[in-house]
Amino acid sequence: MEYRELGRTGLRVSALSFGASSLGGVFRDVDEAECLLTVRVALDSGINFIDVSPYYGLTKAETVLGKALQGVPRDSYYLATKVGRYGPAEFDFSARRVTASVDESLARLGTDYLDLIQCHDIEFGDLDQVVNETIPALRALERSGKVRYIGITGLPLKIFRYVAERTNIDTILSYCHYSLNDTSLEALLPWLAAKKIGVINASPLSMGLLSNRGAPAWHPAPEAIREACARAAAHCRQRGADVARLAVQFSVANPAIATTLVGTASPENLRKNVAWIREPIDQELLSEVLRVLEPIHNQTWPSGD
Ligand code: NAD
């Protein structure tokens, strides 16, 4: 496993990391024993960064993850969770709520500190409240030792600049913007590097679009994106390859991104993902797939208010 610096935090995170939303059953019904094994496989294969949120499975993902981490030495992994999002349309970035939220997450996760706390999907909140109220409340928790570093997450890239220009943040988590079909995060990377903000890239499979199973019904991508990604998956199948392999390899290959979070509740898929990043990328297949995806390259969907 390759490890990279996460901005100025001093955390050296695995280039591929584990996103625990799947443990909350957001993609399909999941078996708890499989979930516990998936976390074990992740840690055993050198993954040292795990991301979750109280929103995933409405606290279920944090609870299952807490169970999976019981007995694992706390200094052998970095743990990140979030505040502010509690349901599909339930947001609260107030100092009071986020302060209580951190305590609730600590209890579910069975730990007394978080390596990273992130404001979740801030495009649905008031960005000025995040700057003036939420982040100062989290800094107070940092001083009390409950959290070590502070970040923000969301879909529209402009939110990162807005907040980072007004307050100090340690990390950003961007999703669905550095994968085979959308590389728009690239334009922001030099600016983030200059500010020494750690970059976490989530969803190398574009939340299932770049897989043989395809995206779940709730996926927000418009039909044109879904169809193009399905064509890319079919093209890989015809060539005896798996689009998920190419997708994971592609996202992890960019050294300006500290870590790429992949989600799965299947130990087998996690083993594959880790094995794939050790193998060379098929450049010819990559060019072909990028051509298939060219008509929808960098197309996205609206998110937030
Ligand atoms: P992803 O792109 O990692 O795709 C997950 C889907 O791909 C799941 O259906 C999974 O079963 C499938 N998959 C994984 N490995 C596979 C393989 N080898 N073969 C076939 N299918 C495979 O998207 P994600 O899970 O949404 O993102 C990863 C993590 O990033 C999340 O768990 C979460 O922690 C984080 N994230 C955060 C935000 C945010 O903060 N707003 C948004 C999206 C993701």
Short mmCIF file of N, CA and C in Angstrom, two decimals, residues 91-201:
data_model
loop_
_atom_site.label_atom_id
_atom_site.label_comp_id
_atom_site.label_asym_id
_atom_site.label_seq_id
_atom_site.Cartn_x
_atom_site.Cartn_y
_atom_site.Cartn_z
N PHE A 91 -30.73 18.80 7.84
CA PHE A 91 -29.41 19.43 8.04
C PHE A 91 -29.46 20.33 9.25
N ASP A 92 -28.37 20.35 10.03
CA ASP A 92 -28.27 21.27 11.16
C ASP A 92 -26.79 21.52 11.43
N PHE A 93 -26.34 22.71 11.03
CA PHE A 93 -24.92 23.05 11.22
C PHE A 93 -24.72 23.98 12.43
N SER A 94 -25.71 24.03 13.32
CA SER A 94 -25.57 24.91 14.49
C SER A 94 -24.48 24.37 15.42
N ALA A 95 -23.86 25.28 16.17
CA ALA A 95 -22.80 24.88 17.11
C ALA A 95 -23.32 23.85 18.10
N ARG A 96 -24.54 24.08 18.58
CA ARG A 96 -25.12 23.18 19.57
C ARG A 96 -25.27 21.75 19.03
N ARG A 97 -25.85 21.67 17.81
CA ARG A 97 -26.10 20.33 17.24
C ARG A 97 -24.80 19.61 16.89
N VAL A 98 -23.85 20.33 16.30
CA VAL A 98 -22.63 19.62 15.87
C VAL A 98 -21.80 19.19 17.09
N THR A 99 -21.86 19.97 18.16
CA THR A 99 -21.13 19.60 19.38
C THR A 99 -21.71 18.32 19.97
N ALA A 100 -23.04 18.25 20.03
CA ALA A 100 -23.69 17.03 20.54
C ALA A 100 -23.44 15.86 19.59
N SER A 101 -23.46 16.16 18.30
CA SER A 101 -23.28 15.13 17.27
C SER A 101 -21.93 14.41 17.42
N VAL A 102 -20.89 15.17 17.72
CA VAL A 102 -19.56 14.56 17.87
C VAL A 102 -19.60 13.56 19.04
N ASP A 103 -20.24 13.93 20.15
CA ASP A 103 -20.33 13.00 21.29
C ASP A 103 -21.11 11.74 20.91
N GLU A 104 -22.19 11.92 20.15
CA GLU A 104 -23.00 10.76 19.73
C GLU A 104 -22.15 9.84 18.83
N SER A 105 -21.39 10.44 17.92
CA SER A 105 -20.56 9.62 17.02
C SER A 105 -19.47 8.89 17.80
N LEU A 106 -18.85 9.60 18.76
CA LEU A 106 -17.80 8.95 19.56
C LEU A 106 -18.36 7.72 20.27
N ALA A 107 -19.59 7.85 20.81
CA ALA A 107 -20.20 6.72 21.53
C ALA A 107 -20.48 5.57 20.56
N ARG A 108 -21.04 5.89 19.38
CA ARG A 108 -21.34 4.80 18.42
C ARG A 108 -20.07 4.13 17.92
N LEU A 109 -19.01 4.94 17.75
CA LEU A 109 -17.77 4.39 17.19
C LEU A 109 -16.88 3.78 18.27
N GLY A 110 -17.25 3.95 19.53
CA GLY A 110 -16.50 3.33 20.62
C GLY A 110 -15.10 3.89 20.78
N THR A 111 -14.97 5.21 20.65
CA THR A 111 -13.65 5.83 20.79
C THR A 111 -13.80 7.16 21.52
N ASP A 112 -12.66 7.74 21.93
CA ASP A 112 -12.77 9.04 22.60
C ASP A 112 -12.17 10.17 21.78
N TYR A 113 -11.74 9.88 20.56
CA TYR A 113 -11.33 10.98 19.66
C TYR A 113 -11.51 10.59 18.20
N LEU A 114 -11.66 11.62 17.39
CA LEU A 114 -11.78 11.43 15.93
C LEU A 114 -10.57 12.10 15.30
N ASP A 115 -9.98 11.44 14.30
CA ASP A 115 -8.85 12.06 13.63
C ASP A 115 -9.30 13.21 12.74
N LEU A 116 -10.50 13.07 12.18
CA LEU A 116 -10.99 14.13 11.29
C LEU A 116 -12.50 14.25 11.45
N ILE A 117 -12.96 15.50 11.61
CA ILE A 117 -14.40 15.73 11.65
C ILE A 117 -14.74 16.66 10.47
N GLN A 118 -15.78 16.29 9.71
CA GLN A 118 -16.07 17.05 8.50
C GLN A 118 -17.52 17.55 8.51
N CYS A 119 -17.70 18.75 8.02
CA CYS A 119 -19.05 19.30 7.85
C CYS A 119 -19.61 18.67 6.58
N HIS A 120 -20.73 17.96 6.71
CA HIS A 120 -21.21 17.06 5.66
C HIS A 120 -22.16 17.75 4.67
N ASP A 121 -21.78 17.76 3.41
CA ASP A 121 -22.64 18.30 2.33
C ASP A 121 -23.10 19.72 2.61
N ILE A 122 -22.10 20.59 2.75
CA ILE A 122 -22.39 21.96 3.20
C ILE A 122 -23.15 22.80 2.18
N GLU A 123 -23.25 22.32 0.94
CA GLU A 123 -24.02 23.10 -0.05
C GLU A 123 -25.51 23.15 0.31
N PHE A 124 -25.92 22.26 1.24
CA PHE A 124 -27.33 22.28 1.68
C PHE A 124 -27.51 23.23 2.87
N GLY A 125 -26.42 23.73 3.41
CA GLY A 125 -26.52 24.64 4.56
C GLY A 125 -26.19 26.06 4.14
N ASP A 126 -26.01 26.91 5.13
CA ASP A 126 -25.62 28.30 4.89
C ASP A 126 -24.09 28.34 5.05
N LEU A 127 -23.38 28.60 3.97
CA LEU A 127 -21.91 28.54 4.02
C LEU A 127 -21.33 29.52 5.02
N ASP A 128 -22.01 30.65 5.22
CA ASP A 128 -21.51 31.62 6.20
C ASP A 128 -21.68 31.10 7.62
N GLN A 129 -22.73 30.31 7.84
CA GLN A 129 -22.88 29.69 9.17
C GLN A 129 -21.75 28.67 9.40
N VAL A 130 -21.43 27.91 8.33
CA VAL A 130 -20.34 26.93 8.44
C VAL A 130 -19.05 27.65 8.83
N VAL A 131 -18.78 28.79 8.18
CA VAL A 131 -17.56 29.55 8.46
C VAL A 131 -17.58 30.16 9.86
N ASN A 132 -18.69 30.78 10.21
CA ASN A 132 -18.72 31.60 11.44
C ASN A 132 -19.15 30.86 12.70
N GLU A 133 -19.85 29.73 12.51
CA GLU A 133 -20.39 29.04 13.70
C GLU A 133 -19.93 27.58 13.79
N THR A 134 -20.08 26.83 12.68
CA THR A 134 -19.81 25.40 12.76
C THR A 134 -18.31 25.13 12.98
N ILE A 135 -17.48 25.72 12.14
CA ILE A 135 -16.04 25.43 12.25
C ILE A 135 -15.47 25.95 13.58
N PRO A 136 -15.84 27.14 14.04
CA PRO A 136 -15.36 27.55 15.38
C PRO A 136 -15.79 26.57 16.48
N ALA A 137 -17.01 26.01 16.38
CA ALA A 137 -17.46 25.03 17.40
C ALA A 137 -16.59 23.77 17.33
N LEU A 138 -16.22 23.37 16.11
CA LEU A 138 -15.37 22.18 15.96
C LEU A 138 -13.94 22.47 16.44
N ARG A 139 -13.48 23.70 16.24
CA ARG A 139 -12.14 24.07 16.76
C ARG A 139 -12.11 23.97 18.28
N ALA A 140 -13.24 24.31 18.92
CA ALA A 140 -13.31 24.18 20.38
C ALA A 140 -13.18 22.71 20.78
N LEU A 141 -13.80 21.83 19.98
CA LEU A 141 -13.68 20.39 20.27
C LEU A 141 -12.25 19.91 20.01
N GLU A 142 -11.60 20.55 19.06
CA GLU A 142 -10.18 20.21 18.80
C GLU A 142 -9.35 20.54 20.04
N ARG A 143 -9.62 21.70 20.62
CA ARG A 143 -8.86 22.10 21.83
C ARG A 143 -9.13 21.15 23.00
N SER A 144 -10.34 20.56 23.03
CA SER A 144 -10.65 19.65 24.14
C SER A 144 -10.16 18.23 23.86
N GLY A 145 -9.61 18.00 22.67
CA GLY A 145 -9.01 16.70 22.36
C GLY A 145 -9.97 15.69 21.73
N LYS A 146 -11.22 16.12 21.48
CA LYS A 146 -12.17 15.15 20.90
C LYS A 146 -11.97 14.97 19.39
N VAL A 147 -11.46 16.00 18.73
CA VAL A 147 -11.19 15.88 17.29
C VAL A 147 -9.80 16.44 17.02
N ARG A 148 -9.16 15.91 15.97
CA ARG A 148 -7.79 16.36 15.68
C ARG A 148 -7.75 17.36 14.52
N TYR A 149 -8.53 17.09 13.47
CA TYR A 149 -8.49 17.97 12.29
C TYR A 149 -9.91 18.19 11.77
N ILE A 150 -10.06 19.26 10.96
CA ILE A 150 -11.40 19.68 10.54
C ILE A 150 -11.46 19.85 9.02
N GLY A 151 -12.54 19.31 8.43
CA GLY A 151 -12.68 19.42 6.99
C GLY A 151 -14.12 19.68 6.59
N ILE A 152 -14.32 19.81 5.29
CA ILE A 152 -15.67 20.03 4.74
C ILE A 152 -15.89 19.08 3.56
N THR A 153 -17.14 18.74 3.31
CA THR A 153 -17.46 17.85 2.19
C THR A 153 -18.64 18.39 1.39
N GLY A 154 -18.72 17.96 0.14
CA GLY A 154 -19.87 18.34 -0.68
C GLY A 154 -19.60 18.08 -2.15
N LEU A 155 -20.60 18.33 -2.98
CA LEU A 155 -20.47 18.06 -4.42
C LEU A 155 -19.98 19.27 -5.24
N PRO A 156 -20.62 20.44 -5.15
CA PRO A 156 -20.17 21.55 -6.02
C PRO A 156 -18.78 22.04 -5.60
N LEU A 157 -17.86 22.12 -6.55
CA LEU A 157 -16.47 22.43 -6.19
C LEU A 157 -16.31 23.85 -5.64
N LYS A 158 -17.21 24.74 -6.03
CA LYS A 158 -17.02 26.14 -5.60
C LYS A 158 -17.18 26.33 -4.09
N ILE A 159 -17.84 25.40 -3.40
CA ILE A 159 -18.01 25.54 -1.94
C ILE A 159 -16.66 25.46 -1.22
N PHE A 160 -15.74 24.69 -1.78
CA PHE A 160 -14.46 24.49 -1.10
C PHE A 160 -13.67 25.80 -1.05
N ARG A 161 -13.65 26.49 -2.19
CA ARG A 161 -12.93 27.76 -2.26
C ARG A 161 -13.58 28.80 -1.37
N TYR A 162 -14.91 28.84 -1.41
CA TYR A 162 -15.64 29.85 -0.62
C TYR A 162 -15.26 29.71 0.86
N VAL A 163 -15.31 28.50 1.37
CA VAL A 163 -15.04 28.31 2.80
C VAL A 163 -13.55 28.45 3.11
N ALA A 164 -12.70 27.87 2.25
CA ALA A 164 -11.25 27.89 2.53
C ALA A 164 -10.68 29.30 2.43
N GLU A 165 -11.34 30.20 1.69
CA GLU A 165 -10.85 31.58 1.62
C GLU A 165 -11.25 32.38 2.86
N ARG A 166 -12.20 31.86 3.62
CA ARG A 166 -12.72 32.62 4.78
C ARG A 166 -12.32 32.06 6.13
N THR A 167 -11.88 30.82 6.15
CA THR A 167 -11.47 30.22 7.43
C THR A 167 -10.46 29.11 7.17
N ASN A 168 -9.76 28.71 8.22
CA ASN A 168 -8.78 27.65 8.08
C ASN A 168 -9.45 26.29 8.09
N ILE A 169 -9.22 25.49 7.08
CA ILE A 169 -9.68 24.10 7.14
C ILE A 169 -8.50 23.21 6.80
N ASP A 170 -8.54 21.98 7.30
CA ASP A 170 -7.41 21.08 7.09
C ASP A 170 -7.59 20.20 5.86
N THR A 171 -8.86 19.84 5.55
CA THR A 171 -9.10 18.92 4.43
C THR A 171 -10.38 19.31 3.69
N ILE A 172 -10.46 18.83 2.46
CA ILE A 172 -11.74 18.83 1.75
C ILE A 172 -12.01 17.40 1.29
N LEU A 173 -13.29 17.03 1.25
CA LEU A 173 -13.68 15.73 0.68
C LEU A 173 -14.59 16.04 -0.49
N SER A 174 -14.10 15.71 -1.69
CA SER A 174 -14.89 15.91 -2.91
C SER A 174 -15.29 14.53 -3.42
N TYR A 175 -16.50 14.42 -3.98
CA TYR A 175 -16.89 13.10 -4.52
C TYR A 175 -17.42 13.24 -5.94
N CYS A 176 -17.24 12.14 -6.68
CA CYS A 176 -17.71 12.06 -8.08
C CYS A 176 -17.10 13.14 -8.98
N HIS A 177 -15.94 13.69 -8.59
CA HIS A 177 -15.26 14.67 -9.44
C HIS A 177 -13.82 14.29 -9.76
N TYR A 178 -13.43 13.06 -9.43
CA TYR A 178 -12.16 12.58 -9.99
C TYR A 178 -12.29 11.09 -10.25
N SER A 179 -12.97 10.81 -11.34
CA SER A 179 -13.18 9.42 -11.77
C SER A 179 -13.14 9.41 -13.29
N LEU A 180 -13.34 8.26 -13.91
CA LEU A 180 -13.19 8.17 -15.37
C LEU A 180 -14.10 9.14 -16.11
N ASN A 181 -15.29 9.38 -15.60
CA ASN A 181 -16.26 10.21 -16.32
C ASN A 181 -16.21 11.69 -15.94
N ASP A 182 -15.53 12.02 -14.85
CA ASP A 182 -15.54 13.41 -14.37
C ASP A 182 -14.23 13.68 -13.64
N THR A 183 -13.41 14.57 -14.20
CA THR A 183 -12.12 14.89 -13.56
C THR A 183 -12.06 16.38 -13.19
N SER A 184 -13.21 16.98 -12.94
CA SER A 184 -13.24 18.43 -12.72
C SER A 184 -12.49 18.87 -11.45
N LEU A 185 -12.27 17.95 -10.52
CA LEU A 185 -11.51 18.30 -9.31
C LEU A 185 -10.08 18.74 -9.67
N GLU A 186 -9.58 18.22 -10.80
CA GLU A 186 -8.20 18.49 -11.20
C GLU A 186 -7.88 20.00 -11.21
N ALA A 187 -8.83 20.79 -11.67
CA ALA A 187 -8.59 22.23 -11.80
C ALA A 187 -8.35 22.90 -10.44
N LEU A 188 -8.84 22.30 -9.39
CA LEU A 188 -8.72 22.91 -8.06
C LEU A 188 -7.46 22.43 -7.32
N LEU A 189 -6.83 21.35 -7.80
CA LEU A 189 -5.75 20.72 -7.05
C LEU A 189 -4.55 21.64 -6.79
N PRO A 190 -4.09 22.43 -7.78
CA PRO A 190 -2.93 23.31 -7.48
C PRO A 190 -3.25 24.33 -6.39
N TRP A 191 -4.45 24.86 -6.39
CA TRP A 191 -4.86 25.86 -5.38
C TRP A 191 -4.90 25.20 -3.99
N LEU A 192 -5.43 24.00 -3.91
CA LEU A 192 -5.50 23.29 -2.63
C LEU A 192 -4.09 22.94 -2.14
N ALA A 193 -3.23 22.54 -3.07
CA ALA A 193 -1.85 22.19 -2.69
C ALA A 193 -1.14 23.43 -2.15
N ALA A 194 -1.34 24.59 -2.79
CA ALA A 194 -0.70 25.83 -2.33
C ALA A 194 -1.16 26.18 -0.92
N LYS A 195 -2.40 25.88 -0.60
CA LYS A 195 -2.92 26.18 0.75
C LYS A 195 -2.65 25.03 1.73
N LYS A 196 -2.01 23.97 1.24
CA LYS A 196 -1.69 22.78 2.06
C LYS A 196 -2.94 22.15 2.67
N ILE A 197 -4.01 22.17 1.91
CA ILE A 197 -5.26 21.53 2.35
C ILE A 197 -5.25 20.09 1.82
N GLY A 198 -5.49 19.14 2.69
CA GLY A 198 -5.48 17.73 2.29
C GLY A 198 -6.68 17.40 1.40
N VAL A 199 -6.43 16.63 0.35
CA VAL A 199 -7.50 16.31 -0.61
C VAL A 199 -7.92 14.85 -0.48
N ILE A 200 -9.20 14.67 -0.16
CA ILE A 200 -9.80 13.34 -0.10
C ILE A 200 -10.76 13.25 -1.27
N ASN A 201 -10.56 12.24 -2.10
CA ASN A 201 -11.42 12.05 -3.27
C ASN A 201 -12.30 10.84 -2.99
#
